[in-house]
Amino acid sequence: YLCVHELSAASAIQVVTLREFANTTCSRLELEALVWGMGEVFHRVDATKVKPAILVYSDCKSAMDLLGRRQRLERDQYMSKRSGNRLRQADLYVQFFALCDRLQPQLNWVKGHVAAVSANGVGAMFKRVDQETRAELRRRITAACLCP
């Protein structure tokens, strides 16, 4: 995730923080990363006792639409109507809703993986996170290949 202290400032403090997730799926990974990033922000905000506006940008449409599904998910106790089983991401939904209650974030969906990325603003931030993630992945692959 990328934490920016002032979105509009040209000299905004930006720190890209990476984390490896194991034994996951693509859809679960999107939620895991979102919950992890929001949790990190919560701990930073909670430590300062300041209530800043929290803006969350994600290209994961299903995650950004979760609040709209919250009432039904909670009413159905995170159970699938079809199978009667607990939803696979139920644990993450619960964590996400708890973080939303605490942070009151503004959720913003942005189109991901587009060829033309703006040179500034949110597009530039997505590009930076993507570049740093890919660079770290290359470093880890190279290190793994060099091990005896």
Backbone as JSON, one array per atom type, in Angstrom:
{
  "sequence": "YLCVHELSAASAIQVVTLREFANTTCSRLELEALVWGMGEVFHRVDATKVKPAILVYSDCKSAMDLLGRRQRLERDQYMSKRSGNRLRQADLYVQFFALCDRLQPQLNWVKGHVAAVSANGVGAMFKRVDQETRAELRRRITAACLCP",
  "N": [[0.84, -1.17, 0.0], [0.3, 2.34, -0.32], [0.99, 5.12, 1.53], [0.0, 8.35, 1.75], [0.53, 11.53, 2.9], [-0.45, 14.05, 2.23], [-2.5, 14.48, -0.28], [-2.74, 16.38, -2.38], [-0.43, 17.86, -2.32], [2.64, 18.63, -3.86], [5.01, 17.85, -2.76], [4.39, 15.72, -1.18], [4.58, 13.38, 1.51], [5.48, 10.18, 0.86], [5.24, 6.79, 1.31], [5.94, 3.63, 0.31], [4.8, 0.54, 1.22], [5.45, -2.84, 1.39], [4.22, -6.2, 1.4], [4.33, -9.7, 1.73], [2.0, -12.15, 0.78], [0.83, -15.37, 1.45], [-0.36, -18.58, 0.27], [-2.96, -17.99, -0.96], [-5.71, -16.66, -2.92], [-6.47, -14.93, -6.01], [-8.74, -13.2, -5.72], [-9.04, -13.21, -2.95], [-6.59, -12.18, -2.18], [-6.74, -9.51, -3.01], [-8.55, -8.45, -1.12], [-7.19, -9.1, 1.26], [-4.89, -7.5, 1.06], [-6.07, -4.97, 1.05], [-7.37, -4.88, 3.58], [-5.14, -5.24, 5.23], [-3.59, -2.91, 4.59], [-5.41, -0.87, 5.36], [-5.58, -1.5, 8.05], [-2.98, -0.95, 8.9], [-2.94, 1.82, 8.5], [-4.94, 2.5, 10.31], [-3.67, 1.88, 12.77], [-1.61, 3.75, 12.75], [-3.06, 6.16, 12.73], [-4.61, 5.87, 15.06], [-2.63, 5.93, 16.99], [-1.87, 8.59, 16.95], [-4.12, 9.94, 17.68], [-5.49, 11.64, 16.07], [-8.0, 12.57, 13.76], [-7.89, 12.19, 10.71], [-9.02, 12.75, 7.29], [-9.62, 9.86, 5.51], [-8.76, 8.5, 2.54], [-9.4, 5.93, 0.34], [-8.12, 4.24, -2.34], [-8.68, 1.93, -4.86], [-8.33, -0.63, -7.33], [-9.94, -2.72, -7.22], [-12.99, -3.61, -7.79], [-14.98, -5.19, -6.53], [-14.25, -5.04, -3.84], [-14.51, -2.32, -3.33], [-17.2, -2.08, -3.55], [-18.21, -3.37, -1.36], [-19.31, -2.16, 0.99], [-21.85, -1.5, 0.17], [-23.01, -3.98, 0.11], [-23.02, -4.74, 2.67], [-25.18, -4.78, 4.64], [-26.82, -6.93, 3.82], [-24.95, -9.04, 3.85], [-24.29, -9.15, 6.6], [-26.83, -9.62, 7.7], [-27.36, -12.15, 6.66], [-25.46, -13.53, 7.96], [-22.99, -13.92, 6.77], [-23.25, -16.12, 5.13], [-23.56, -18.33, 2.36], [-26.21, -18.2, 0.11], [-26.73, -20.11, -1.81], [-25.15, -22.48, -1.23], [-25.25, -22.68, 1.51], [-23.05, -22.6, 3.06], [-20.44, -20.93, 4.93], [-19.2, -17.89, 3.65], [-16.2, -17.72, 1.71], [-14.54, -15.49, 2.05], [-15.42, -14.37, 4.37], [-14.18, -13.8, 6.88], [-12.47, -11.74, 6.18], [-14.3, -9.84, 5.27], [-15.58, -9.14, 7.67], [-13.43, -7.99, 9.09], [-12.84, -5.85, 7.35], [-15.22, -4.32, 7.45], [-15.19, -3.59, 10.17], [-12.89, -2.0, 10.23], [-13.71, 0.02, 8.49], [-15.75, 1.13, 10.03], [-14.25, 2.26, 12.07], [-12.37, 3.96, 10.75], [-13.84, 5.42, 8.91], [-13.57, 5.69, 6.03], [-13.31, 7.2, 2.75], [-14.23, 5.52, 0.03], [-12.82, 4.78, -3.09], [-13.1, 3.75, -6.34], [-10.85, 2.96, -8.89], [-9.93, 2.65, -12.28], [-7.94, -0.04, -13.08], [-4.7, -1.15, -14.32], [-4.36, 0.23, -16.76], [-3.19, 1.47, -19.89], [-2.51, 4.16, -20.35], [-1.4, 6.22, -17.98], [-1.92, 8.81, -15.73], [0.4, 11.5, -15.2], [0.51, 12.59, -12.75], [-1.08, 12.71, -9.5], [-3.55, 10.24, -8.57], [-3.17, 8.2, -10.47], [-0.4, 8.28, -10.91], [0.47, 7.49, -8.42], [-0.51, 4.85, -8.28], [1.03, 3.78, -10.31], [3.6, 4.02, -9.21], [3.47, 2.29, -6.94], [3.03, -0.12, -8.28], [5.43, -0.31, -9.78], [7.38, -0.48, -7.73], [6.54, -2.81, -6.45], [6.88, -4.74, -8.47], [9.66, -4.53, -8.84], [10.59, -5.42, -6.34], [9.63, -8.04, -6.42], [11.17, -9.04, -8.56], [13.72, -8.87, -7.33], [13.41, -10.76, -5.28], [12.96, -13.11, -6.73], [15.37, -13.33, -8.12], [17.13, -13.61, -5.94], [16.21, -16.05, -4.91], [16.88, -17.75, -6.99], [19.62, -17.68, -6.9], [20.33, -19.03, -4.65], [21.89, -21.95, -3.22]],
  "CA": [[0.0, 0.0, 0.0], [1.0, 3.62, -0.34], [0.4, 6.08, 2.46], [0.34, 9.7, 1.36], [0.02, 12.4, 3.95], [-1.2, 15.16, 1.63], [-2.71, 14.05, -1.65], [-2.57, 17.44, -3.37], [0.88, 18.5, -2.22], [3.67, 18.1, -4.76], [6.07, 17.26, -1.95], [3.73, 14.84, -0.2], [5.37, 12.28, 2.04], [4.94, 8.94, 0.31], [5.98, 5.59, 1.72], [5.37, 2.4, -0.21], [5.05, -0.58, 2.13], [5.11, -4.09, 0.72], [4.08, -7.38, 2.24], [4.09, -10.93, 0.99], [0.87, -12.95, 1.23], [1.01, -16.75, 1.01], [-1.52, -19.48, 0.27], [-4.14, -17.16, -1.17], [-6.24, -16.61, -4.28], [-6.47, -13.55, -6.52], [-9.8, -12.39, -5.1], [-8.75, -13.08, -1.52], [-5.43, -11.31, -2.07], [-7.19, -8.12, -3.11], [-9.12, -8.08, 0.18], [-6.14, -9.17, 2.28], [-4.05, -6.31, 0.93], [-6.87, -3.81, 1.46], [-7.54, -4.95, 5.04], [-3.82, -5.0, 5.83], [-3.26, -1.49, 4.43], [-6.29, -0.07, 6.21], [-5.18, -1.79, 9.43], [-1.76, -0.18, 9.15], [-3.35, 3.23, 8.62], [-5.66, 2.62, 11.59], [-2.71, 1.91, 13.88], [-0.91, 5.06, 12.7], [-4.01, 7.21, 13.11], [-4.98, 5.65, 16.45], [-1.5, 6.34, 17.83], [-1.78, 10.05, 16.99], [-5.41, 10.43, 18.18], [-5.98, 12.62, 15.11], [-8.99, 11.95, 12.89], [-7.78, 12.76, 9.36], [-9.85, 12.14, 6.25], [-8.94, 8.71, 4.93], [-9.21, 8.2, 1.18], [-8.91, 4.64, -0.1], [-8.23, 4.04, -3.78], [-8.4, 0.55, -5.24], [-8.87, -1.05, -8.62], [-10.75, -3.91, -6.93], [-14.38, -3.17, -7.77], [-15.78, -5.92, -5.54], [-13.92, -4.51, -2.51], [-15.06, -0.97, -3.2], [-18.66, -2.22, -3.47], [-18.57, -4.16, -0.18], [-20.19, -1.45, 1.93], [-23.2, -1.61, -0.36], [-23.48, -5.34, 0.37], [-22.83, -5.03, 4.09], [-26.41, -5.12, 5.36], [-27.24, -8.28, 3.44], [-23.94, -9.99, 4.35], [-24.45, -9.29, 8.05], [-28.14, -10.24, 7.95], [-27.24, -13.58, 6.32], [-24.34, -14.04, 8.77], [-21.9, -14.27, 5.86], [-23.51, -17.46, 4.61], [-23.97, -18.4, 0.97], [-27.6, -18.64, -0.07], [-26.72, -21.31, -2.65], [-24.6, -23.69, -0.6], [-25.47, -22.68, 2.95], [-21.74, -22.54, 3.72], [-19.89, -19.61, 5.22], [-18.47, -17.35, 2.51], [-14.76, -17.9, 1.84], [-13.89, -14.24, 2.47], [-16.19, -13.83, 5.5], [-13.27, -13.24, 7.89], [-11.97, -10.46, 5.67], [-15.42, -8.9, 5.26], [-15.76, -8.68, 9.05], [-12.32, -7.07, 9.39], [-13.01, -4.67, 6.51], [-16.31, -3.5, 8.0], [-14.73, -3.03, 11.44], [-11.96, -0.9, 9.9], [-14.51, 1.11, 7.93], [-16.44, 1.77, 11.15], [-13.27, 3.05, 12.83], [-11.68, 4.98, 9.95], [-14.8, 6.17, 8.09], [-12.86, 6.08, 4.81], [-14.02, 7.44, 1.5], [-13.76, 4.48, -0.89], [-12.8, 5.25, -4.47], [-12.66, 2.77, -7.32], [-10.16, 3.5, -10.06], [-9.67, 1.62, -13.28], [-6.57, -0.51, -12.96], [-3.99, -1.75, -15.44], [-4.61, 0.97, -17.99], [-1.94, 1.83, -20.55], [-2.22, 5.58, -20.15], [-1.51, 6.59, -16.57], [-1.61, 10.22, -15.58], [1.73, 11.77, -14.66], [0.41, 13.03, -11.35], [-2.3, 12.27, -8.84], [-3.76, 8.85, -8.21], [-2.54, 7.34, -11.48], [1.04, 8.24, -10.65], [0.67, 6.7, -7.2], [-0.7, 3.45, -8.64], [2.2, 3.4, -11.1], [4.74, 3.87, -8.3], [3.28, 1.07, -6.17], [3.22, -1.22, -9.22], [6.85, -0.4, -10.1], [8.12, -0.95, -6.57], [6.15, -4.2, -6.22], [7.55, -5.56, -9.48], [11.1, -4.51, -8.54], [10.81, -6.31, -5.19], [9.41, -9.4, -6.89], [12.37, -9.41, -9.32], [14.8, -9.09, -6.37], [13.18, -12.03, -4.58], [13.15, -14.21, -7.67], [16.81, -13.42, -8.35], [17.73, -14.16, -4.72], [15.83, -17.46, -4.82], [17.61, -18.49, -8.03], [21.04, -17.7, -6.56], [20.54, -19.89, -3.49], [22.32, -23.31, -3.62]],
  "C": [[0.87, 1.22, 0.0], [0.27, 4.56, 0.59], [0.91, 7.46, 2.08], [-0.29, 10.64, 2.36], [-0.74, 13.62, 3.44], [-1.32, 14.88, 0.14], [-2.39, 15.14, -2.67], [-1.19, 18.07, -3.36], [1.9, 17.83, -3.13], [4.76, 17.39, -3.97], [5.5, 16.35, -0.87], [4.68, 13.73, 0.25], [4.72, 10.99, 1.56], [5.83, 7.78, 0.71], [5.25, 4.37, 1.16], [5.78, 1.28, 0.73], [4.57, -1.85, 1.45], [5.04, -5.22, 1.73], [3.8, -8.58, 1.36], [2.91, -11.68, 1.62], [1.06, -14.35, 0.65], [-0.31, -17.51, 1.06], [-2.83, -18.72, 0.11], [-4.62, -17.3, -2.61], [-6.24, -15.15, -4.74], [-7.52, -12.69, -5.82], [-9.56, -12.2, -3.6], [-7.58, -12.12, -1.3], [-5.82, -9.84, -2.13], [-7.73, -7.63, -1.76], [-8.08, -8.11, 1.29], [-5.28, -7.92, 2.25], [-4.8, -5.06, 1.4], [-7.03, -3.76, 2.98], [-6.21, -4.66, 5.75], [-3.45, -3.51, 5.76], [-4.12, -0.6, 5.32], [-5.96, -0.28, 7.68], [-3.93, -1.01, 9.81], [-2.08, 1.3, 9.34], [-4.07, 3.44, 9.95], [-4.69, 2.72, 12.76], [-1.93, 3.22, 13.91], [-1.82, 6.18, 13.19], [-4.37, 7.1, 14.58], [-3.87, 6.11, 17.39], [-1.41, 7.85, 17.97], [-3.03, 10.7, 17.57], [-5.98, 11.56, 17.3], [-6.96, 11.89, 14.19], [-8.92, 12.57, 11.48], [-8.78, 12.11, 8.42], [-9.03, 11.03, 5.62], [-9.57, 8.43, 3.57], [-8.59, 6.88, 0.77], [-9.18, 4.53, -1.6], [-7.86, 2.6, -4.09], [-8.98, 0.28, -6.62], [-9.7, -2.32, -8.46], [-12.21, -3.48, -6.74], [-15.2, -3.88, -6.69], [-15.49, -5.42, -4.13], [-14.55, -3.14, -2.31], [-16.58, -1.0, -3.1], [-19.13, -2.94, -2.21], [-19.52, -3.44, 0.77], [-21.64, -1.49, 1.47], [-23.83, -2.97, -0.12], [-23.5, -5.66, 1.86], [-24.1, -5.5, 4.8], [-26.85, -6.55, 5.08], [-26.25, -9.33, 3.97], [-24.1, -10.22, 5.85], [-25.77, -9.97, 8.4], [-28.07, -11.75, 7.72], [-26.08, -14.25, 7.05], [-23.22, -14.6, 7.9], [-22.01, -15.69, 5.31], [-23.96, -17.36, 3.15], [-25.41, -18.89, 0.89], [-27.64, -19.95, -0.85], [-26.31, -22.56, -1.88], [-24.92, -23.8, 0.89], [-24.18, -22.65, 3.75], [-21.33, -21.09, 3.99], [-19.07, -19.15, 4.01], [-16.96, -17.43, 2.76], [-14.04, -16.66, 2.38], [-14.57, -13.63, 3.7], [-15.29, -13.17, 6.55], [-12.75, -11.88, 7.46], [-13.07, -9.41, 5.6], [-15.62, -8.3, 6.65], [-14.67, -7.68, 9.41], [-12.46, -5.76, 8.62], [-14.09, -3.75, 7.09], [-15.91, -2.86, 9.33], [-13.78, -1.85, 11.19], [-12.71, 0.3, 9.31], [-15.25, 1.86, 9.04], [-15.48, 2.69, 11.91], [-12.69, 4.21, 12.04], [-12.63, 5.89, 9.18], [-14.16, 6.62, 6.78], [-13.81, 6.42, 3.67], [-13.42, 6.44, 0.51], [-13.9, 4.94, -2.33], [-12.28, 4.15, -5.38], [-11.99, 3.49, -8.47], [-9.88, 2.35, -11.01], [-8.2, 1.23, -13.21], [-6.02, -1.04, -14.25], [-4.33, -1.08, -16.77], [-3.27, 1.41, -18.57], [-1.55, 3.28, -20.28], [-2.48, 5.94, -18.69], [-1.12, 8.05, -16.44], [-0.27, 10.41, -14.88], [1.68, 12.23, -13.22], [-0.87, 12.45, -10.75], [-2.34, 10.78, -8.59], [-3.1, 7.89, -9.2], [-1.05, 7.19, -11.25], [1.34, 7.4, -9.41], [0.51, 5.2, -7.49], [0.52, 2.95, -9.42], [3.41, 3.16, -10.19], [4.64, 2.58, -7.48], [3.55, -0.14, -7.06], [4.71, -1.4, -9.53], [7.65, -0.97, -8.92], [7.8, -2.42, -6.25], [6.87, -5.12, -7.2], [9.06, -5.63, -9.24], [11.42, -5.45, -7.38], [10.62, -7.77, -5.6], [10.62, -9.89, -7.68], [13.54, -9.7, -8.38], [14.64, -10.44, -5.67], [13.38, -13.23, -5.49], [14.64, -14.42, -7.93], [17.51, -14.04, -7.14], [17.42, -15.65, -4.59], [16.6, -18.3, -5.82], [19.09, -18.61, -7.7], [21.35, -18.61, -5.37], [20.96, -21.29, -3.96], [21.23, -24.34, -3.43]]
}
